[in-house]
PDB file of C-alpha atoms in Angstrom:
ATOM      1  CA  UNK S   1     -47.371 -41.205   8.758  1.00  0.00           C
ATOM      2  CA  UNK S   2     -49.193 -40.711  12.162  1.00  0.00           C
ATOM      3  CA  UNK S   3     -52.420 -39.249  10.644  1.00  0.00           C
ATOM      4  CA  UNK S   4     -52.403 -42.056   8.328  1.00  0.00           C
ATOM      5  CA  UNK S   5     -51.749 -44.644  11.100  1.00  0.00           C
ATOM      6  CA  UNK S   6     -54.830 -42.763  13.101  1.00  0.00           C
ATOM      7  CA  UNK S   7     -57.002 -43.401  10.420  1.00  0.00           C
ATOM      8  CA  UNK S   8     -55.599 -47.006   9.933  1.00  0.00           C
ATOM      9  CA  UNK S   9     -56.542 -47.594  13.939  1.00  0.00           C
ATOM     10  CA  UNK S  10     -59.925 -45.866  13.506  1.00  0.00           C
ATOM     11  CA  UNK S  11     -61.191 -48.328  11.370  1.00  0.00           C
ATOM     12  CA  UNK S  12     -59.796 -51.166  13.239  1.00  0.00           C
ATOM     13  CA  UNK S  13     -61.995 -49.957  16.283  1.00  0.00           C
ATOM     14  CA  UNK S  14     -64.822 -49.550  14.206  1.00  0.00           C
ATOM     15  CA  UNK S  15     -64.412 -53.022  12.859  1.00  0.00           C
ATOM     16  CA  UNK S  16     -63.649 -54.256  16.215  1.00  0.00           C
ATOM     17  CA  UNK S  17     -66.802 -52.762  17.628  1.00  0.00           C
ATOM     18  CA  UNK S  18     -68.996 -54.572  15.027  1.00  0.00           C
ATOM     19  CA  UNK S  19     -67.095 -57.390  15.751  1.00  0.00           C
ATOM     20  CA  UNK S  20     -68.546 -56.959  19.632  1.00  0.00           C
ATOM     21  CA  UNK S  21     -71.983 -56.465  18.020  1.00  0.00           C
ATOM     22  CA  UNK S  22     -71.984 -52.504  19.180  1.00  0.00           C
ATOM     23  CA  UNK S  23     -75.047 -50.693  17.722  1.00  0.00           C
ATOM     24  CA  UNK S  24     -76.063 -54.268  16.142  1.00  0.00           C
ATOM     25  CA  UNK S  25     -79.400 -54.939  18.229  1.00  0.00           C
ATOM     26  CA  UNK S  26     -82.979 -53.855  17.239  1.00  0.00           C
ATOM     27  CA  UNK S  27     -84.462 -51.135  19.311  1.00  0.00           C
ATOM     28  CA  UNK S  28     -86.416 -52.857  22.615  1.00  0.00           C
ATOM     29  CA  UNK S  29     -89.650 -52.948  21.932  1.00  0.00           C
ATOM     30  CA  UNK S  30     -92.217 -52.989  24.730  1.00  0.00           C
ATOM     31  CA  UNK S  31     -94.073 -56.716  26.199  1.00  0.00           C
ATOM     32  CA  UNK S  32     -96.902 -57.138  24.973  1.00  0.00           C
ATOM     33  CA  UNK S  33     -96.682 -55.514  21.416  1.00  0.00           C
ATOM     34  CA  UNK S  34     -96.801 -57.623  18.383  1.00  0.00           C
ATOM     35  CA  UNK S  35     -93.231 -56.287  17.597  1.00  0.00           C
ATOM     36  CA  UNK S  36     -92.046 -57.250  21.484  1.00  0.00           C
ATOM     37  CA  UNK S  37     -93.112 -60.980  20.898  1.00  0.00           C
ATOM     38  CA  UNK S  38     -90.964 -61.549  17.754  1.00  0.00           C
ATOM     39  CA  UNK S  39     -87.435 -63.011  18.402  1.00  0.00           C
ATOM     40  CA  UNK S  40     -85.502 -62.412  15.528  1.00  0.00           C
ATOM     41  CA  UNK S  41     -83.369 -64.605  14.375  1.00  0.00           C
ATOM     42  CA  UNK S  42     -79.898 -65.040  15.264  1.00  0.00           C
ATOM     43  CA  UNK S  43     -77.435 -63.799  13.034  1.00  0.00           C
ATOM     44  CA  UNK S  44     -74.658 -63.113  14.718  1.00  0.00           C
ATOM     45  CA  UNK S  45     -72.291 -65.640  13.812  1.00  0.00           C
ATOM     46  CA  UNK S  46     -72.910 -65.182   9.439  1.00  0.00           C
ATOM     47  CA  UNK S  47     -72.844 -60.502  10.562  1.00  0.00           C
ATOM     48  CA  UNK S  48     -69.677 -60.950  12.764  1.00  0.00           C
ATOM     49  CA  UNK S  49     -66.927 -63.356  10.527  1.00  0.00           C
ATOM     50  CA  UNK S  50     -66.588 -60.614   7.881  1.00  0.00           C
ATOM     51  CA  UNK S  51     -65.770 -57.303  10.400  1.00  0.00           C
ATOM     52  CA  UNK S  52     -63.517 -59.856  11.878  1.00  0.00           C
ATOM     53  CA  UNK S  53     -61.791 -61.124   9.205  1.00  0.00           C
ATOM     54  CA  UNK S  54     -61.150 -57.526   7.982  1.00  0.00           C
ATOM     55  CA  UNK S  55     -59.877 -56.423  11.048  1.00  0.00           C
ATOM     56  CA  UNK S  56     -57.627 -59.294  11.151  1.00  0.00           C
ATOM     57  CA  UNK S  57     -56.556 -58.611   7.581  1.00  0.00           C
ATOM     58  CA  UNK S  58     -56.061 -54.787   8.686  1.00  0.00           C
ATOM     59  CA  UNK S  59     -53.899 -55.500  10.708  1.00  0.00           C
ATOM     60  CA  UNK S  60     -51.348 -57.990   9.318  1.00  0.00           C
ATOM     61  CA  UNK S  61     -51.376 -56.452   5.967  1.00  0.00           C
ATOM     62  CA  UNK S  62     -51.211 -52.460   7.164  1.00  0.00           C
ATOM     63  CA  UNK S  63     -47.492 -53.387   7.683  1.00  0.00           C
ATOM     64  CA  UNK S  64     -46.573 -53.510   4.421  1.00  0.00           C
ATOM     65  CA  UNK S  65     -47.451 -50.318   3.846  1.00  0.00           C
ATOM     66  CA  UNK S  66     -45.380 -48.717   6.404  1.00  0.00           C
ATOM     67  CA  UNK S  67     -41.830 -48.778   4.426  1.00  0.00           C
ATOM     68  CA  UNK S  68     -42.704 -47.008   1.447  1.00  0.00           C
ATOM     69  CA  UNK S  69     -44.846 -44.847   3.264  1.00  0.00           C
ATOM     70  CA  UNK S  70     -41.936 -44.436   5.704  1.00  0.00           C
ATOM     71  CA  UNK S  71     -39.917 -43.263   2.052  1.00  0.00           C
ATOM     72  CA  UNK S  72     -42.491 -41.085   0.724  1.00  0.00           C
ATOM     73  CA  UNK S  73     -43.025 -39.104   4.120  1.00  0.00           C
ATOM     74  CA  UNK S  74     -39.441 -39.297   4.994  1.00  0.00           C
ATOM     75  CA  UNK S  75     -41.144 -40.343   8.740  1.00  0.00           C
ATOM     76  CA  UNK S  76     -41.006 -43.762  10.639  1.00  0.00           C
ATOM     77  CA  UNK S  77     -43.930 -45.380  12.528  1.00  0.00           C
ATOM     78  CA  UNK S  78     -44.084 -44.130  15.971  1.00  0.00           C
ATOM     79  CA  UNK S  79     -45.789 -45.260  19.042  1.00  0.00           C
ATOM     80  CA  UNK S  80     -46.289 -42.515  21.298  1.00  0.00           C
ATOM     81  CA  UNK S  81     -48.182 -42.733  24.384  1.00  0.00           C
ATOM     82  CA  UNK S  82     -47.980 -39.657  26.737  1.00  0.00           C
ATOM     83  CA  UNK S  83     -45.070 -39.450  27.480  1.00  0.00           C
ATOM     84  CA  UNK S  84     -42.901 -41.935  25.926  1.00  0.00           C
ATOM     85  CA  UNK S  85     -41.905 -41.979  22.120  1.00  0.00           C
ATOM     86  CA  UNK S  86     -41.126 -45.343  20.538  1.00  0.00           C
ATOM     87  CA  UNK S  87     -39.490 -45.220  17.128  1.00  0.00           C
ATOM     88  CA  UNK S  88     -40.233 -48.687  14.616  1.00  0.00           C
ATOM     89  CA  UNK S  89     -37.669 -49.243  12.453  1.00  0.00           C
ATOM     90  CA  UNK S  90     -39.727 -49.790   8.786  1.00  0.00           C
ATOM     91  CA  UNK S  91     -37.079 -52.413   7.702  1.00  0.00           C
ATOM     92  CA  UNK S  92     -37.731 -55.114   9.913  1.00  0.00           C
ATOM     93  CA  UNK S  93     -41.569 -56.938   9.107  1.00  0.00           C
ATOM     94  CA  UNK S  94     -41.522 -58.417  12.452  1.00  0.00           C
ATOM     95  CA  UNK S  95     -41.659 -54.870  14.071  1.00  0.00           C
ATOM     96  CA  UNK S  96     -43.896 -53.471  12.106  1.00  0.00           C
ATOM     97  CA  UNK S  97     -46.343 -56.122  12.786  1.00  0.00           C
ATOM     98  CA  UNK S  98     -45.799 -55.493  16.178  1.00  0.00           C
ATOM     99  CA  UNK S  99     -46.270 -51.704  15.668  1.00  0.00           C
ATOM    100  CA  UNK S 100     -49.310 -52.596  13.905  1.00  0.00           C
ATOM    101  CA  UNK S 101     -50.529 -54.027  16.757  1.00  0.00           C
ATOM    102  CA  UNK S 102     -49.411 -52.178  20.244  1.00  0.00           C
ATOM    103  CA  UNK S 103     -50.675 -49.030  17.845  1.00  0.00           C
ATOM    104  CA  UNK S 104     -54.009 -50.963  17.303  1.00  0.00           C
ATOM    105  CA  UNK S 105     -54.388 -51.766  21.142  1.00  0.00           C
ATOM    106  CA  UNK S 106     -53.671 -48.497  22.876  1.00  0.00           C
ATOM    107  CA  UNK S 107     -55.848 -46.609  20.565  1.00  0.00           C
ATOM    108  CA  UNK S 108     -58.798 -48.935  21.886  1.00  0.00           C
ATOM    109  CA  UNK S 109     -57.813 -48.864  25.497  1.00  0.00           C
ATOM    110  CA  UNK S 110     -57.757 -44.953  24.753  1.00  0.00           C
ATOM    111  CA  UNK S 111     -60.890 -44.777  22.899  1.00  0.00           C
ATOM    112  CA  UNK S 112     -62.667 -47.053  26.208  1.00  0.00           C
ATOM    113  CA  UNK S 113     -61.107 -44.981  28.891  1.00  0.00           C
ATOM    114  CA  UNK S 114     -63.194 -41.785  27.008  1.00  0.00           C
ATOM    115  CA  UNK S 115     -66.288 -43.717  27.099  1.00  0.00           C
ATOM    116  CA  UNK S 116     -65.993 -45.201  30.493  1.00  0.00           C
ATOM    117  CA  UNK S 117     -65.579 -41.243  31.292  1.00  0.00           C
ATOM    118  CA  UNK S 118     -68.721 -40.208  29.015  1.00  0.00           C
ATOM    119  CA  UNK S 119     -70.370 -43.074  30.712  1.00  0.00           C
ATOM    120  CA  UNK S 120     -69.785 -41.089  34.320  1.00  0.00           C
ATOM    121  CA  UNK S 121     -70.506 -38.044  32.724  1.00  0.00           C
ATOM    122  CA  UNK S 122     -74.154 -39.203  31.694  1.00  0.00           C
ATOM    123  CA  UNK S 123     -74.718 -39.865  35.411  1.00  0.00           C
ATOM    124  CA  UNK S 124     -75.435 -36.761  35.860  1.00  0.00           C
ATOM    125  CA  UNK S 125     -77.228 -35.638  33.338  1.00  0.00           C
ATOM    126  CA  UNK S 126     -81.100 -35.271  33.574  1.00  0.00           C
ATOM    127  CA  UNK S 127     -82.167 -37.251  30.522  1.00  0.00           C
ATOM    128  CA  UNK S 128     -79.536 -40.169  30.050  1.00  0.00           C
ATOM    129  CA  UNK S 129     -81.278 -40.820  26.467  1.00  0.00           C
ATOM    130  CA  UNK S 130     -80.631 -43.721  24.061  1.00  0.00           C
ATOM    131  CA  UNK S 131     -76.872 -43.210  24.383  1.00  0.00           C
ATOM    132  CA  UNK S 132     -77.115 -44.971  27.939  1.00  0.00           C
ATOM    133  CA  UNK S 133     -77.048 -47.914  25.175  1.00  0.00           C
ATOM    134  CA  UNK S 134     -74.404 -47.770  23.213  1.00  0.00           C
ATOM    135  CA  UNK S 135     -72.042 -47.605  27.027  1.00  0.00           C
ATOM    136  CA  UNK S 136     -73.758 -50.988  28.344  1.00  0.00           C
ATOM    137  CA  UNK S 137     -73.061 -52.812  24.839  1.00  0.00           C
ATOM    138  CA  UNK S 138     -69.527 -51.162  24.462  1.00  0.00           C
ATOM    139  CA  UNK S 139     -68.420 -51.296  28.179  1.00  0.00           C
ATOM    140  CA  UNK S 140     -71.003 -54.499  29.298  1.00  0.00           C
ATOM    141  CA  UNK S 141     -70.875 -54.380  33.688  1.00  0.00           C
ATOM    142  CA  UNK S 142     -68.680 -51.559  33.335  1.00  0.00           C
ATOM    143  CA  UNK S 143     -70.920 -49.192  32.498  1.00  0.00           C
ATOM    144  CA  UNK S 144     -72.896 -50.048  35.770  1.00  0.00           C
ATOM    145  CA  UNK S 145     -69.814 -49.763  38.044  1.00  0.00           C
ATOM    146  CA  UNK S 146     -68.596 -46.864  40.163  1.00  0.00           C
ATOM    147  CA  UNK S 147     -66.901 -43.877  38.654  1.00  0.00           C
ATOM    148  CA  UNK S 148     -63.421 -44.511  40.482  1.00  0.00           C
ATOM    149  CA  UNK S 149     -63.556 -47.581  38.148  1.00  0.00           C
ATOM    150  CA  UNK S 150     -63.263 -44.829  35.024  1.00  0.00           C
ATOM    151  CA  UNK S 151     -60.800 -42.799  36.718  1.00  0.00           C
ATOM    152  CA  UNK S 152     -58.306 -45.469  37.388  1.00  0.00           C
ATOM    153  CA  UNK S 153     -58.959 -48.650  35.800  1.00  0.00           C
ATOM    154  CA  UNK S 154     -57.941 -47.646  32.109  1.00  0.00           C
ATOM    155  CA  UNK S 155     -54.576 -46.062  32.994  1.00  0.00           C
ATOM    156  CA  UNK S 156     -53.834 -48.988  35.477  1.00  0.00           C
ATOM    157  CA  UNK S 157     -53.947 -51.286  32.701  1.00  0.00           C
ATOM    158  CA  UNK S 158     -51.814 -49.058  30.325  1.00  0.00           C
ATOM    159  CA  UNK S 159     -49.388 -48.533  33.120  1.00  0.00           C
ATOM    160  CA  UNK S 160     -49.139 -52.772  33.246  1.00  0.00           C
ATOM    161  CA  UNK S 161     -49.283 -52.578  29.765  1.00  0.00           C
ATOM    162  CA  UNK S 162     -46.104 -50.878  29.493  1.00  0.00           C
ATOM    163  CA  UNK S 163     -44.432 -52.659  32.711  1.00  0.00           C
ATOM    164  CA  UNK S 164     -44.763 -55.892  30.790  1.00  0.00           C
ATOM    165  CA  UNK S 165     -44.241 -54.835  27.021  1.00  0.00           C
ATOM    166  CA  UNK S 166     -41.299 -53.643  27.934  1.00  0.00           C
ATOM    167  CA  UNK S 167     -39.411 -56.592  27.684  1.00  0.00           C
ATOM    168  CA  UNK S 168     -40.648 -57.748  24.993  1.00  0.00           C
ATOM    169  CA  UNK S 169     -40.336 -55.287  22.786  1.00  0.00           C
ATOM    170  CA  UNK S 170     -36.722 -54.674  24.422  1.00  0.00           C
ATOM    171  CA  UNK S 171     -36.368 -58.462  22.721  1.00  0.00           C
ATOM    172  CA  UNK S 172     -37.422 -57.477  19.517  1.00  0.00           C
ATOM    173  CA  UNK S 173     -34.625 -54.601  19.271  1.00  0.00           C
ATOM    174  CA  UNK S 174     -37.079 -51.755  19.744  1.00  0.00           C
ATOM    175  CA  UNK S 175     -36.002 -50.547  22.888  1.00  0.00           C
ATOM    176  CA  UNK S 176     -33.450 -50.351  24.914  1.00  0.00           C
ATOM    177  CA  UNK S 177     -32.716 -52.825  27.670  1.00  0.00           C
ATOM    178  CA  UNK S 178     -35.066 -52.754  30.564  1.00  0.00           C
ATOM    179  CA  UNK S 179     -33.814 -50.654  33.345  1.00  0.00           C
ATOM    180  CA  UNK S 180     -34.166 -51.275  36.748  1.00  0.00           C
ATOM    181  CA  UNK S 181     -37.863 -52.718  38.347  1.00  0.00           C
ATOM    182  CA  UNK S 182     -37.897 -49.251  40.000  1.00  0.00           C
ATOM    183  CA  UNK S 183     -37.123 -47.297  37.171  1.00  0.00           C
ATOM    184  CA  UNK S 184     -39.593 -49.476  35.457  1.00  0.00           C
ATOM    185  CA  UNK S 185     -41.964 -49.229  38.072  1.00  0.00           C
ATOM    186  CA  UNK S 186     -41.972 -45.134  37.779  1.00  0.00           C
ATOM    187  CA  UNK S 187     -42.128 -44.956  34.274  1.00  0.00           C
ATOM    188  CA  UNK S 188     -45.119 -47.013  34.475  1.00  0.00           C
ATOM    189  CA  UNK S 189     -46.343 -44.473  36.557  1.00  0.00           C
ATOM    190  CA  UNK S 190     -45.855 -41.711  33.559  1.00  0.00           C
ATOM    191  CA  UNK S 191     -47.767 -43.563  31.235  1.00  0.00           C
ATOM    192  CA  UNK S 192     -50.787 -44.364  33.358  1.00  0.00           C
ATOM    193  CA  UNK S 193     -50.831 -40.598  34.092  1.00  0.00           C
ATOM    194  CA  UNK S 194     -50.349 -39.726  30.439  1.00  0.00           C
ATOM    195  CA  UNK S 195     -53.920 -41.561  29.843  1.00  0.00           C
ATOM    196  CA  UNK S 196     -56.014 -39.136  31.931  1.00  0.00           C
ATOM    197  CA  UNK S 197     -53.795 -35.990  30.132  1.00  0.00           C
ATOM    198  CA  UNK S 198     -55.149 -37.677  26.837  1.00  0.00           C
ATOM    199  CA  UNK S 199     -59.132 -36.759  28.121  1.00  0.00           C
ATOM    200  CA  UNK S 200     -58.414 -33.341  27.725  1.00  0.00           C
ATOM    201  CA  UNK S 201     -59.268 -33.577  23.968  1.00  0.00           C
ATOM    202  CA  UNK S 202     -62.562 -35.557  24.760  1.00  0.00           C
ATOM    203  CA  UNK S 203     -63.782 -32.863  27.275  1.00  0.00           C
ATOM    204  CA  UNK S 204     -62.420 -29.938  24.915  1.00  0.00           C
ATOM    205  CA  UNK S 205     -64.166 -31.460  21.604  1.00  0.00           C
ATOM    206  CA  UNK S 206     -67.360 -31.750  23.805  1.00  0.00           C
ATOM    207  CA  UNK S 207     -67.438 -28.169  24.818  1.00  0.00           C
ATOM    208  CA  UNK S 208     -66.123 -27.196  21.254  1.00  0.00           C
ATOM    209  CA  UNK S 209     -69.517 -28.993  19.908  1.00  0.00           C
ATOM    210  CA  UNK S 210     -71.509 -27.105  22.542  1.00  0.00           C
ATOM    211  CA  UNK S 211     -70.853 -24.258  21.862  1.00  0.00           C
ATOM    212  CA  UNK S 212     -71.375 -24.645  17.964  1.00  0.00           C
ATOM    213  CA  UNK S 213     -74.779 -26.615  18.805  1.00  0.00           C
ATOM    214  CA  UNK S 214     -75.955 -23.810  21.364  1.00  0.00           C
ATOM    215  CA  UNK S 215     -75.804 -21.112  18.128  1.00  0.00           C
ATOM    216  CA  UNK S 216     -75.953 -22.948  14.901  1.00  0.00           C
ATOM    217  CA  UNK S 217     -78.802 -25.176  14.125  1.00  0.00           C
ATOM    218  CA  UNK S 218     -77.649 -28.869  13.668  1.00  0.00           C
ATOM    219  CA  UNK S 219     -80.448 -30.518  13.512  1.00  0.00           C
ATOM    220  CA  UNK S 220     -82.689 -32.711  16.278  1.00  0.00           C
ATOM    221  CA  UNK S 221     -80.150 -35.892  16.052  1.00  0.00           C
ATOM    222  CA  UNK S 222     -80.089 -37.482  20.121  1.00  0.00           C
ATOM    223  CA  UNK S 223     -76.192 -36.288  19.045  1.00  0.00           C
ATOM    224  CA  UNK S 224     -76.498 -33.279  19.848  1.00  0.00           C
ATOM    225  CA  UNK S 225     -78.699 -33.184  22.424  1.00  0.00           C
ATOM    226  CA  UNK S 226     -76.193 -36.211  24.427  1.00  0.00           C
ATOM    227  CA  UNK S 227     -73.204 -32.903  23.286  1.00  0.00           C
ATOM    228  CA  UNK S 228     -75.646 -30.461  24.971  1.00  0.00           C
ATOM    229  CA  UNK S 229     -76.230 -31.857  28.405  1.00  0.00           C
ATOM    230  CA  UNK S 230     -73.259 -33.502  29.001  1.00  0.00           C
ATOM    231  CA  UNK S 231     -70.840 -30.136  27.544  1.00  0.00           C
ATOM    232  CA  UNK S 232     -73.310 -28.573  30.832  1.00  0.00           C
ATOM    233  CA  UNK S 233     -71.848 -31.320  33.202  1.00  0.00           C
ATOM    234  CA  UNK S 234     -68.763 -29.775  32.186  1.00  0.00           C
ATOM    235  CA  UNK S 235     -69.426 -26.460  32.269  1.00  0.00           C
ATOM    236  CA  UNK S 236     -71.104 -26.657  36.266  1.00  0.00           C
ATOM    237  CA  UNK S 237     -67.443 -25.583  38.094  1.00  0.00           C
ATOM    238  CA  UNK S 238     -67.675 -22.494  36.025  1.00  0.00           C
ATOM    239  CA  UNK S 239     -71.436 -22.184  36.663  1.00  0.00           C
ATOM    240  CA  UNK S 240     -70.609 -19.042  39.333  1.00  0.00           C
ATOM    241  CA  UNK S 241     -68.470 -17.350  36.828  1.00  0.00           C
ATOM    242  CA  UNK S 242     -69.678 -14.363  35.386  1.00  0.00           C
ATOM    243  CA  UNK S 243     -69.112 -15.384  31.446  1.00  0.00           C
ATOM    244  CA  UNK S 244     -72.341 -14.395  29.624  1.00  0.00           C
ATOM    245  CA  UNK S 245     -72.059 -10.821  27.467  1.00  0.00           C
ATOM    246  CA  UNK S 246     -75.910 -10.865  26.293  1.00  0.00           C
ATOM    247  CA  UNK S 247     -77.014 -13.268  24.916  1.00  0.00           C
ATOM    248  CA  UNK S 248     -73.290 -14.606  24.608  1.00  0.00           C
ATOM    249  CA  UNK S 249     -72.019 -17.619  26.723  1.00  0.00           C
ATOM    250  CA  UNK S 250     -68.309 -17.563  26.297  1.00  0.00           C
ATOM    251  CA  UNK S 251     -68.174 -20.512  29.070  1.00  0.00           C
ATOM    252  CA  UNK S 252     -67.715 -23.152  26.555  1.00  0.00           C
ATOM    253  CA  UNK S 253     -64.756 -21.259  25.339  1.00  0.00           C
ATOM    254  CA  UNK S 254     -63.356 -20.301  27.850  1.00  0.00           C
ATOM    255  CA  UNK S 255     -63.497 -23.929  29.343  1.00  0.00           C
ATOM    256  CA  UNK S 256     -61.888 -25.790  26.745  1.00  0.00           C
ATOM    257  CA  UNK S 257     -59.344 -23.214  26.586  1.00  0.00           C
ATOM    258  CA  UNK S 258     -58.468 -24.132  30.281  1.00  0.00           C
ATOM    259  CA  UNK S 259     -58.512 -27.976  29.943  1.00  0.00           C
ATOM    260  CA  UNK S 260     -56.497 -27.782  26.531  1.00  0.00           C
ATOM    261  CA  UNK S 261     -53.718 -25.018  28.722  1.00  0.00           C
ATOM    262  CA  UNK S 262     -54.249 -27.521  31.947  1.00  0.00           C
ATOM    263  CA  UNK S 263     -53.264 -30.763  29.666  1.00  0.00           C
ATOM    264  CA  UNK S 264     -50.525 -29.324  27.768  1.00  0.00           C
ATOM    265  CA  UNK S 265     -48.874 -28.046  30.974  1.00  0.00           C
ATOM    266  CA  UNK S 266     -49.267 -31.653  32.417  1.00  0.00           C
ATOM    267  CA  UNK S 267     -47.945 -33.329  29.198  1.00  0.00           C
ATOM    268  CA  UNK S 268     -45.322 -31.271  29.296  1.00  0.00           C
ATOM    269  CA  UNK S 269     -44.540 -32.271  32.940  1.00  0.00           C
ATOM    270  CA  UNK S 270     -45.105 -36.086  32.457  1.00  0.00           C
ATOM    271  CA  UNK S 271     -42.251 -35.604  29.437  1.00  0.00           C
ATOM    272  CA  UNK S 272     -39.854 -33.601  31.684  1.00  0.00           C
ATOM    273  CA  UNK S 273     -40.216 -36.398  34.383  1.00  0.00           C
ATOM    274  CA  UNK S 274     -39.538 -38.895  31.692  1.00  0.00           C
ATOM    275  CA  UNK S 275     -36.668 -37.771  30.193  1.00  0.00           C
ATOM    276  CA  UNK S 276     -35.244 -37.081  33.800  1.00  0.00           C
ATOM    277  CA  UNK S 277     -35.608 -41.042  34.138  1.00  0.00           C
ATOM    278  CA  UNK S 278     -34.221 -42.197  30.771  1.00  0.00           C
ATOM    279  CA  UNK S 279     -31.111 -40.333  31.844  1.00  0.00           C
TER     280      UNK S 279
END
C-alpha cells in the first residue's frame, strides 16, 4: 500500500507541475535572431485543462482503490509524516478522500522543500546551468530569495499544517481529540523538524549519483553534470579529510553514509519525543 500510494502521489506532482506550466516554455532565444522575434502563440489554456483534469480525477477516484487494495495487502492507508503515523480507516469514502488528499499535499510540500534546498545548493556552484530554470518556474520569487527562506519556510508551513488539520481530521474520526494548544503547539514542533530529517534522502541520492557518475560513463545529459557539482557542494566539509586510496574517492560514500546514520538517529529522536507527548 505505501509504495503504491508513492507512486499514486508521484504522478499527481507531475501532473500538477504541468498544470503550473514547469518545463512547458521554449528555450530563450537571443534579441535580435529571427527565432527571438517570434512570439508563439499562446497555448496555455487548450495544454493545461487536460493535466488538470487528470489530476483532479487522480485524486477523487484513487480512493476507491484503497479498500480492496487495503484486502489484498492486508495494510491500511497511512499518512506518515516524520514523526507522526496516521492510520485511514478504508471503510469510510469520506476518509479516504481525505487521505487522498493530505497524502497528495505533503508529498508536494516535501518534494518543494528539496528543491528550494537544490535551489541553495546551486548557489554555489560554479556553472548554475539550465537547471537554474526549472527552480524559477517551479519555485517563481522563491528561487531568488535568501537561503534561510529554504531552511525554514517549508517546515513552518507543515508545522501549521498539522496545528490546523488537526481538528479537522479529529472531526472526521481519524484522530483522536485535540490535546491541549501546548501539546499541540510542541507536536507541531516535531513535524516541522521531521521535514528537514526527510532531506537526508535528497542529499544521500545526490552523493549516491556522484559517485556512480564520477566512475561509470552516463552520458553528457546537463543531469549529470547539475549531480556532479552540486554532490561537490556537498562533499566541501569533508574536503580536509583524507578519503582518496588512488585513484579512489570514497568521500561520496562515506558522506551519504553519515547523513543517512545522522537522519535516522534524528528520526528516531523526533519519534521518541512524540510518543513521550501522546502519552
Amino acid at each position: 500500500m505505501p509504495v503504491i500510494n508513492f507512486l499514486f502521489d508521484l504522478a499527481a506532482l507531475v501532473l500538477g507541475l504541468s498544470v503550473l506550466g514547469v518545463g512547458a516554455r521554449p528555450p530563450v532565444q537571443r534579441a535580435g535572431t529571427l527565432l527571438g522575434n517570434l512570439k508563439p502563440a499562446d497555448q496555455r489554456a487548450t495544454a493545461r485543462w487536460k493535466p488538470l483534469a487528470i489530476l483532479v480525477a487522480l485524486l477523487v477516484l484513487r480512493p476507491l482503490l484503497y479498500a480492496p487494495l487495503a484486502e489484498i495487502t492486508g495494510t491500511i492507508p497511512e499518512w506518515s509524516p516524520t514523526p507522526a503515523s496516521v492510520p485511514f480507516r478504508p471503510d469510510y469514502f469520506s476518509r479516504l478522500l481525505t487521505f487522498s488528499l493530505v497524502s497528495f499535499s505533503w508529498t508536494t510540500l516535501i518534494f518543494l522543500f528539496w528543491v528550494l534546498l537544490l535551489s541553495t545548493l546551486v548557489r554555489g556552484c560554479r556553472e548554475p546551468g539550465p537547471w537554474n530554470r526549472f527552480f524559477q518556474e517551479t519555485l517563481g520569487p522563491l528561487a531568488r530569495w535568501p537561503v534561510v527562506v529554504a531552511l525554514f519556510l517549508p517546515p513552518l508551513v507543515g508545522g501549521c499544517w498539522w496545528y490546523l488539520g488537526r481538528w479537522p481530521l479529529a472531526w472526521l474520526g481519524v484522530l483522536p481529540a485535540a490535546p491541549t494548544p501546548e501539546l499541540l503547539i510542541r507536536q507541531s514542533l516535531l513535524i516541522a523538524a521531521g521535514i528537514w530529517v526527510s532531506a537526508r534522502w535528497l542529499f544521500a541520492g545526490l552523493l549516491v549519483l556522484r559517485l556512480v557518475n564520477t566512475y561509470v560513463y552516463l552520458g553528457t545529459h546537463p543531469f549529470w553534470d547539475f549531480v556532479h557539482q552540486v554532490g561537490g557542494v556537498l562533499l566541501r566539509p569533508l574536503r580536509w579529510l583524507p578519503l582518496q586510496l588512488g585513484k579512489l574517492d570514497f568521500a561520496p560514500l562515506i558522506a551519504a553514509v553519515l547523513i543517512l546514520a545522522a537522519g535516522w538517529g534524528a528520526e528516531r529522536g523526533l519519534v521518541e519525543l512524540y510518543l513521550r507527548l501522546r502519552s
